[in-house]
Amino acid sequence: MKYENKEAFEQSNMFGTGTPNTAYASFFIGDSFLNPLTDPKGGGQLLLCTAGEGWYQEEGKAAVSLHEGSVVMIPANVKHWHGAKKGSWFSHIAVEVPGEGCRNEWCEPVSDEEYNKL
């Protein structure tokens, strides 16, 4: 949902806006706020969009529209940007995802029969 009004945005933003993001202000156009939920250690980043509408774009790729409930996994060392859409407030949780020697373990495909039982 698009929020043009800060007061309406704050009513939906369950984690709060945080404090002005002065440390990284040179990387933003307009105001940005930071409300760390973890102690970042580097590595990849997981974005969980919590309120408002925004954009995410990796260098050389098309921009992706973000809204409440959107999730974006950003691998380490991928040049990107993310922020609010024009005329809307936007909030997200950014979780740092460090790790060495990590991998996914793929299981066998789920059969139609199993899936249809759900």
XYZ file of C-alpha atoms in Angstrom:
118
model
C 0.000 0.000 0.000
C 1.296 3.438 -0.908
C 1.750 5.944 1.929
C 2.142 9.623 1.094
C 1.443 10.691 4.678
C 4.005 9.934 7.410
C 1.356 9.601 10.128
C -0.582 6.924 8.204
C 2.705 5.184 7.379
C 3.727 5.084 11.056
C 0.458 3.373 11.995
C 1.369 0.425 9.726
C 5.124 0.336 10.298
C 5.440 -2.269 13.058
C 9.188 -1.787 13.575
C 9.197 2.006 13.640
C 11.024 4.502 11.484
C 14.192 4.746 13.568
C 16.518 7.724 13.587
C 17.776 9.932 10.750
C 20.371 8.056 8.719
C 23.124 10.670 8.936
C 26.003 8.174 8.631
C 24.924 7.159 5.119
C 23.039 10.320 4.090
C 25.378 10.938 1.154
C 24.048 7.766 -0.511
C 20.389 8.891 -0.452
C 18.280 11.517 -2.144
C 15.832 12.881 0.404
C 15.500 11.682 3.966
C 16.292 8.139 5.079
C 16.096 6.535 8.490
C 17.916 3.639 10.115
C 16.551 1.310 12.769
C 19.039 -1.577 13.151
C 17.562 -4.818 14.454
C 20.857 -6.737 14.261
C 24.586 -6.011 14.409
C 25.621 -6.185 10.729
C 28.745 -8.218 9.994
C 28.862 -8.059 6.202
C 28.023 -10.575 3.525
C 24.752 -10.858 1.637
C 21.593 -9.023 2.536
C 17.972 -10.069 2.895
C 15.347 -7.311 2.480
C 11.917 -7.811 4.046
C 9.546 -5.032 2.971
C 7.273 -4.114 5.881
C 5.337 -1.012 4.784
C 4.853 1.257 1.783
C 6.159 0.868 -1.783
C 9.714 0.927 -3.122
C 12.191 -0.183 -5.771
C 15.158 -2.579 -5.856
C 17.640 -2.629 -8.719
C 20.866 -4.530 -9.322
C 23.429 -2.933 -11.598
C 22.649 -3.791 -15.235
C 19.197 -5.269 -14.470
C 15.635 -3.950 -14.567
C 14.198 -2.405 -11.397
C 11.846 -4.568 -9.305
C 8.739 -3.091 -7.664
C 8.551 -3.690 -3.900
C 5.526 -3.625 -1.602
C 4.544 -4.859 1.856
C 5.539 -8.513 2.055
C 8.170 -8.428 -0.724
C 11.383 -10.309 0.027
C 14.673 -9.766 -1.834
C 17.861 -11.803 -1.361
C 20.962 -9.843 -2.359
C 24.157 -11.874 -2.690
C 27.394 -10.467 -1.277
C 29.272 -8.056 -3.546
C 26.256 -7.294 -5.788
C 26.064 -3.587 -6.580
C 22.472 -2.458 -6.079
C 20.168 0.192 -4.691
C 16.793 0.156 -2.976
C 14.490 2.907 -1.770
C 11.022 4.425 -1.704
C 8.897 4.971 -4.790
C 8.209 8.569 -5.699
C 5.487 9.976 -3.455
C 5.468 7.041 -1.008
C 6.984 6.182 2.319
C 8.773 2.820 2.383
C 10.163 0.644 5.167
C 12.105 -2.612 5.143
C 14.138 -4.837 7.394
C 17.645 -5.477 6.087
C 19.215 -8.623 7.549
C 22.896 -9.287 6.989
C 23.527 -12.886 5.882
C 27.160 -13.814 6.553
C 28.525 -17.271 5.978
C 31.430 -19.313 4.650
C 31.166 -22.613 2.853
C 27.360 -22.457 2.915
C 25.177 -24.295 0.424
C 21.572 -25.292 -0.150
C 20.560 -28.903 0.168
C 17.941 -29.772 -2.441
C 15.393 -32.459 -1.712
C 13.449 -34.601 -4.179
C 10.556 -32.938 -6.066
C 7.173 -32.870 -4.372
C 4.722 -35.075 -6.281
C 1.371 -33.732 -7.446
C -0.271 -36.219 -5.085
C 1.647 -34.891 -2.074
C 1.055 -31.296 -3.072
C -2.688 -31.798 -3.582
C -3.021 -33.184 -0.044
C -2.037 -29.798 1.387
